[in-house]
Short mmCIF file of C-alpha atoms in Angstrom, two decimals:
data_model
loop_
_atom_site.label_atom_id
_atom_site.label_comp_id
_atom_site.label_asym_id
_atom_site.label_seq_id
_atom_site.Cartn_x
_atom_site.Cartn_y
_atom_site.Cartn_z
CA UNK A 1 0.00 0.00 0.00
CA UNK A 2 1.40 3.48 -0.67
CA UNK A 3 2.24 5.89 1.80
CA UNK A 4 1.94 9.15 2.34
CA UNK A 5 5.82 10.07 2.20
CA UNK A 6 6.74 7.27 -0.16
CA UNK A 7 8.74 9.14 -1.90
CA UNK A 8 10.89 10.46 1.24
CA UNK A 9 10.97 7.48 3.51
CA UNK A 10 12.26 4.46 1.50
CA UNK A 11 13.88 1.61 2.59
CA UNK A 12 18.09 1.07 2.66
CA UNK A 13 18.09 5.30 3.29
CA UNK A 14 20.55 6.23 5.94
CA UNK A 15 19.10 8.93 9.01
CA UNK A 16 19.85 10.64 11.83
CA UNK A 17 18.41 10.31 15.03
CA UNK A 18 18.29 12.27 17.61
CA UNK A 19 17.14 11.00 21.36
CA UNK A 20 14.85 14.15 23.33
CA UNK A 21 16.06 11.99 26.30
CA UNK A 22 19.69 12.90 24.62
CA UNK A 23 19.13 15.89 22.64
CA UNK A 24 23.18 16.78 22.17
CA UNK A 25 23.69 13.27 20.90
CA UNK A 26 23.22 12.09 17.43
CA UNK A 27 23.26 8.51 16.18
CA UNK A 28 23.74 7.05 12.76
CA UNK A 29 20.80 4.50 11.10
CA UNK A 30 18.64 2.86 8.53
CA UNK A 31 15.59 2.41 7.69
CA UNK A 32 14.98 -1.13 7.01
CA UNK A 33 11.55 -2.08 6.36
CA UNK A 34 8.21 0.21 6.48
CA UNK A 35 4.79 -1.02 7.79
CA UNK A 36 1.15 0.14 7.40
CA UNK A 37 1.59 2.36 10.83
CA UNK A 38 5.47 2.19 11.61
CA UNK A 39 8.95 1.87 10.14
CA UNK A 40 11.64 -0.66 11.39
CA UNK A 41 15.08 0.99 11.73
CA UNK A 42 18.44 -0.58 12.52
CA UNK A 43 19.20 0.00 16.15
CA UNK A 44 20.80 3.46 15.87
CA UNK A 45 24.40 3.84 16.69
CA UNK A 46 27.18 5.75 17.01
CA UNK A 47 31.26 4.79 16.74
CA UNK A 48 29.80 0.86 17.61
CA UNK A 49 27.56 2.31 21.15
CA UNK A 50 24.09 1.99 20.50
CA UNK A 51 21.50 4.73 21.47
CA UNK A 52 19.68 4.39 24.81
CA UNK A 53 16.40 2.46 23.80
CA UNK A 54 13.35 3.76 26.11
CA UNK A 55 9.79 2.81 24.67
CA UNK A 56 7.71 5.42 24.07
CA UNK A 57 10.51 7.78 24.58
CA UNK A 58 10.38 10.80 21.22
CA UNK A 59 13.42 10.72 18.45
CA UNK A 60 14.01 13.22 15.78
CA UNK A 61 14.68 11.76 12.92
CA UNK A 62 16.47 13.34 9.88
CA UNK A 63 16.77 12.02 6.00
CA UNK A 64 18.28 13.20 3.20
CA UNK A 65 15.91 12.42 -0.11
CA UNK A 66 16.51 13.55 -3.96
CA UNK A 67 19.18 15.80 -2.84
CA UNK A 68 17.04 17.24 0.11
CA UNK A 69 16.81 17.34 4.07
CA UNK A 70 13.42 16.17 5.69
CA UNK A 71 13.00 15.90 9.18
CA UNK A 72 10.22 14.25 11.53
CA UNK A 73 9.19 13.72 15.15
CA UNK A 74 8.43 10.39 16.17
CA UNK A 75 8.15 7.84 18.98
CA UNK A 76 9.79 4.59 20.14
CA UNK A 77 7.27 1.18 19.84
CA UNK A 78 9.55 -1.65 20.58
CA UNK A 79 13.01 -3.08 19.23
CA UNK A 80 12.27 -5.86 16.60
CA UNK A 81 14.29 -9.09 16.34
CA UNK A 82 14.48 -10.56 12.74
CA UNK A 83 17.51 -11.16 10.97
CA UNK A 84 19.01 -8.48 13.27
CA UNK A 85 18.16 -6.64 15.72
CA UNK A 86 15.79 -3.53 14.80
CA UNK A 87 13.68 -0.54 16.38
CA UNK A 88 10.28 -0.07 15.36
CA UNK A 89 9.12 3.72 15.08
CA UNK A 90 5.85 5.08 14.84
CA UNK A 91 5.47 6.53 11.08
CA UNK A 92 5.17 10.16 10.69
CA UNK A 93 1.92 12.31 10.91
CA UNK A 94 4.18 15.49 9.10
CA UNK A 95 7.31 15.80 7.12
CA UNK A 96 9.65 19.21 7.68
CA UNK A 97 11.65 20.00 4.99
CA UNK A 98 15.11 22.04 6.13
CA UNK A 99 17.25 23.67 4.00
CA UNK A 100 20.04 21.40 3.35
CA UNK A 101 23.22 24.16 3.36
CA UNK A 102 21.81 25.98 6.33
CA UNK A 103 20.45 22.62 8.52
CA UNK A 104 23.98 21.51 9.48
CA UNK A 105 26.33 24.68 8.66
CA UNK A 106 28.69 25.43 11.50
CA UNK A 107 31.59 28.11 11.38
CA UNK A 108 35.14 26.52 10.92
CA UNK A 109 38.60 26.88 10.48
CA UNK A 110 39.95 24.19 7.54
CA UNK A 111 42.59 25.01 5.11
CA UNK A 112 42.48 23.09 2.08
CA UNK A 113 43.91 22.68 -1.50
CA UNK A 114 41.82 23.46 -4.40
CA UNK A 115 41.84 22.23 -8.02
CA UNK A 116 40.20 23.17 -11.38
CA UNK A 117 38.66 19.96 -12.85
CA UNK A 118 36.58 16.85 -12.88
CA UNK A 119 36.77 14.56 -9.76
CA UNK A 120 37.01 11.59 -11.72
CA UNK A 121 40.03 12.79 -13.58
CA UNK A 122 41.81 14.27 -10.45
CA UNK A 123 41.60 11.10 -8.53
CA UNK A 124 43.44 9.46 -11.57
CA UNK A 125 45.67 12.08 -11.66
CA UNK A 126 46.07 13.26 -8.25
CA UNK A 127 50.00 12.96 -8.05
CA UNK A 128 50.52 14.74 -11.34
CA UNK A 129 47.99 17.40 -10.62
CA UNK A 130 49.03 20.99 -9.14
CA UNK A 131 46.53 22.86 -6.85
CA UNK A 132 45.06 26.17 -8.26
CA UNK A 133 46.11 27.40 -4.63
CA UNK A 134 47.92 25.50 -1.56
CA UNK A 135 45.77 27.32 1.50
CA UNK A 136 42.10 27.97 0.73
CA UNK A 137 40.27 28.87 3.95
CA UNK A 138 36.95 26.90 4.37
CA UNK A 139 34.84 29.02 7.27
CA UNK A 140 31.60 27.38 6.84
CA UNK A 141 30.66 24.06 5.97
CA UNK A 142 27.47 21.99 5.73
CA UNK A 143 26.58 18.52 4.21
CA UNK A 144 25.53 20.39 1.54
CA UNK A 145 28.30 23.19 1.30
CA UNK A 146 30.19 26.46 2.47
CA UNK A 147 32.07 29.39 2.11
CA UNK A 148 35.76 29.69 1.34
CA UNK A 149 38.36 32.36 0.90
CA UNK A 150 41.00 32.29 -1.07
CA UNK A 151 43.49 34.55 -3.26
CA UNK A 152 42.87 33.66 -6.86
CA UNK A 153 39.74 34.70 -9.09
CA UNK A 154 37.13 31.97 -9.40
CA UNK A 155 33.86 32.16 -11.50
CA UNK A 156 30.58 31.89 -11.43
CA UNK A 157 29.48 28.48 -11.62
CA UNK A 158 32.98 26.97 -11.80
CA UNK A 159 33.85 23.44 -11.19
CA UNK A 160 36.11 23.18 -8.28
CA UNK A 161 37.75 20.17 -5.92
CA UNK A 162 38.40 20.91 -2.91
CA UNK A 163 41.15 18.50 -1.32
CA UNK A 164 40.43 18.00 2.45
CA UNK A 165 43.00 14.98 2.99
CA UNK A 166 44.67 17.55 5.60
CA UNK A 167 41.65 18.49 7.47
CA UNK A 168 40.28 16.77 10.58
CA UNK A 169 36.85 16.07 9.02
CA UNK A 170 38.43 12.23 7.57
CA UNK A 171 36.97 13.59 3.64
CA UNK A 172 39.42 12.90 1.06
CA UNK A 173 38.32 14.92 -1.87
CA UNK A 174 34.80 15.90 -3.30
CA UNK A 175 33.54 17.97 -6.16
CA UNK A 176 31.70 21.81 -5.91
CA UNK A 177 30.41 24.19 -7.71
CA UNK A 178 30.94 28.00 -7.16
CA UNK A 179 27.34 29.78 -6.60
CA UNK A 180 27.75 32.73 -5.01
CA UNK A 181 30.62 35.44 -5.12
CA UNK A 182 30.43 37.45 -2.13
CA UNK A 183 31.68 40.54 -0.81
CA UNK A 184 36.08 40.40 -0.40
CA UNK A 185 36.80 39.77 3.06
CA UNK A 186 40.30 40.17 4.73
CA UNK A 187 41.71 41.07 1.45
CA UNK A 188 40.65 37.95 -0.26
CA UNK A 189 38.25 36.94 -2.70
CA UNK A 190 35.00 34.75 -1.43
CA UNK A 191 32.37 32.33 -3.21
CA UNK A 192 29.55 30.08 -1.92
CA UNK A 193 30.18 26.73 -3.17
CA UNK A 194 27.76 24.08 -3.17
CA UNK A 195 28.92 19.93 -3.40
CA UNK A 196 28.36 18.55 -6.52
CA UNK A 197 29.73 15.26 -6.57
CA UNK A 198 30.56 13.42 -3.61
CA UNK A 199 30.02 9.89 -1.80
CA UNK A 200 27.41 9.61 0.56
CA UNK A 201 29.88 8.75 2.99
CA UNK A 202 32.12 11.28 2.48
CA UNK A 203 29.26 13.16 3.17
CA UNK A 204 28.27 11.51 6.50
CA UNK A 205 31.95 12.37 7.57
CA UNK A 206 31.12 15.77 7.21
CA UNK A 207 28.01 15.80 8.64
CA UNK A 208 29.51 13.71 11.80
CA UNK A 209 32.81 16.57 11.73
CA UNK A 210 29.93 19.81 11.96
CA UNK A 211 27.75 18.20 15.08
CA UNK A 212 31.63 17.90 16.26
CA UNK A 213 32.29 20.76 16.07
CA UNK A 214 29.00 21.87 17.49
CA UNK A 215 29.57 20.54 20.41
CA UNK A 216 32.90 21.98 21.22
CA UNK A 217 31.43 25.52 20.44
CA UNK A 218 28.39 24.87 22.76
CA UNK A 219 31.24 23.80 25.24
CA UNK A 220 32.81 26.32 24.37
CA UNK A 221 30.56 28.71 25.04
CA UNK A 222 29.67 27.39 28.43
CA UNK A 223 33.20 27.66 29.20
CA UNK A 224 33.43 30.83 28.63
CA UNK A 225 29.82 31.93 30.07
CA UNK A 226 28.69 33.13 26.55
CA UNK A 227 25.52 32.68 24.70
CA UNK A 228 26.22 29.90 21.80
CA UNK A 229 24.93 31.52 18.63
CA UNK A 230 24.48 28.91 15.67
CA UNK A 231 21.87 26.28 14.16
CA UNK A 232 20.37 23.95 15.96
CA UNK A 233 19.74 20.81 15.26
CA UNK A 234 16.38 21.14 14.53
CA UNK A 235 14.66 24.49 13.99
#
């Protein structure tokens, strides 16, 4: 029987969740079967520790879907013991969709190389290739993109890889676009650039590195007995 968010909530996609017993810790997942009134879920984990399991107890639950952020409230029925061992969650009565660049960007501090090219091509060629420029300054990043700085002229719409392999978030490499140039700041030229070709768990690293580095700002902040200004998880 088709469902009402079919087209979101399919089976084999990877989510988020999000304990309100826990609401500063986030937990990897997927959904692995979906029923009349509930969806089964692999028991949501994080760096191999499972999430506390309370029935009854509300999640947040977050999906990405043709290239989109949804996110839903829902509820804890019971775990479910098949092949492995699952959670069953109570389907959704209404879908919020967030705005993928602004649900997880966080202000950082990564330097990375950037190259003019295809991805493809520049993994093939990555030892013969020579970076447009050797300390590009990455100050906001999402799963979905950023803002960088850098000294050279880039385009409108240009193709770009961005070369984080000596950056803390674990990515190797992924392809952007340029979409935006903004305003010069510090002297340097500085574009929006949105992901346009990488892995989906390239993107998860990132993803995983910005509610990092949440967390140590919220810390942070506490620390240093000032308010914590930035996105929350959800809105």
């Amino acid at each position: 029987m088709s469902k009402v968010y079919d087209d979101i909530i399919k089976v084999n996609a990877r989510v988020i969740v999000v304990s309100a017993l826990r609401p500063n810790d986030y937990y990897y997942s997927r959904i692995e079967d979906i029923h009349e009134n509930s969806i089964d879920i692999q028991i949501p984990s994080r760096s191999g520790s499972p999430m506390p399991i309370i029935k009854n107890s509300s999640l947040y639950v977050s999906v990405i879907s043709n290239n989109k952020r949804y996110s839903f409230e829902t509820r804890i029925i019971t775990t479910v013991a098949k092949k492995i061992k699952m959670l069953s969650i109570v389907y959704p009565s209404s879908i919020k969709r967030e705005q993928l660049r602004q649900f997880y960007r966080v202000s950082v501090h990564l330097h990375v190389q950037i190259y003019l090219g295809a991805l493809n091509v520049f993994n093939v060629e990555r030892e013969l290739r020579r970076p447009l420029c050797n300390n590009v300054l990455i100050d906001e990043i999402s799963g979905g993109g950023g803002k960088l700085s850098i000294n050279k002229h880039l385009t409108l719409h240009s193709d770009i890889i961005l070369d984080f392999s000596n950056t803390e978030t674990g990515v190797n490499s992924a392809q952007a676009k340029i979409v935006r140039i903004l305003p010069k700041r510090n002297g340097k030229n500085a574009f929006c650039f949105e992901f346009t070709d990488i892995s989906e768990r390239e993107r998860d690293k990132i993803i995983h590195y910005v509610f990092k580095r949440q967390r140590d700002l919220r810390k942070l902040a506490i620390q240093t007995d000032e308010k914590f200004v930035g996105y929350k998880y959800f809105a």
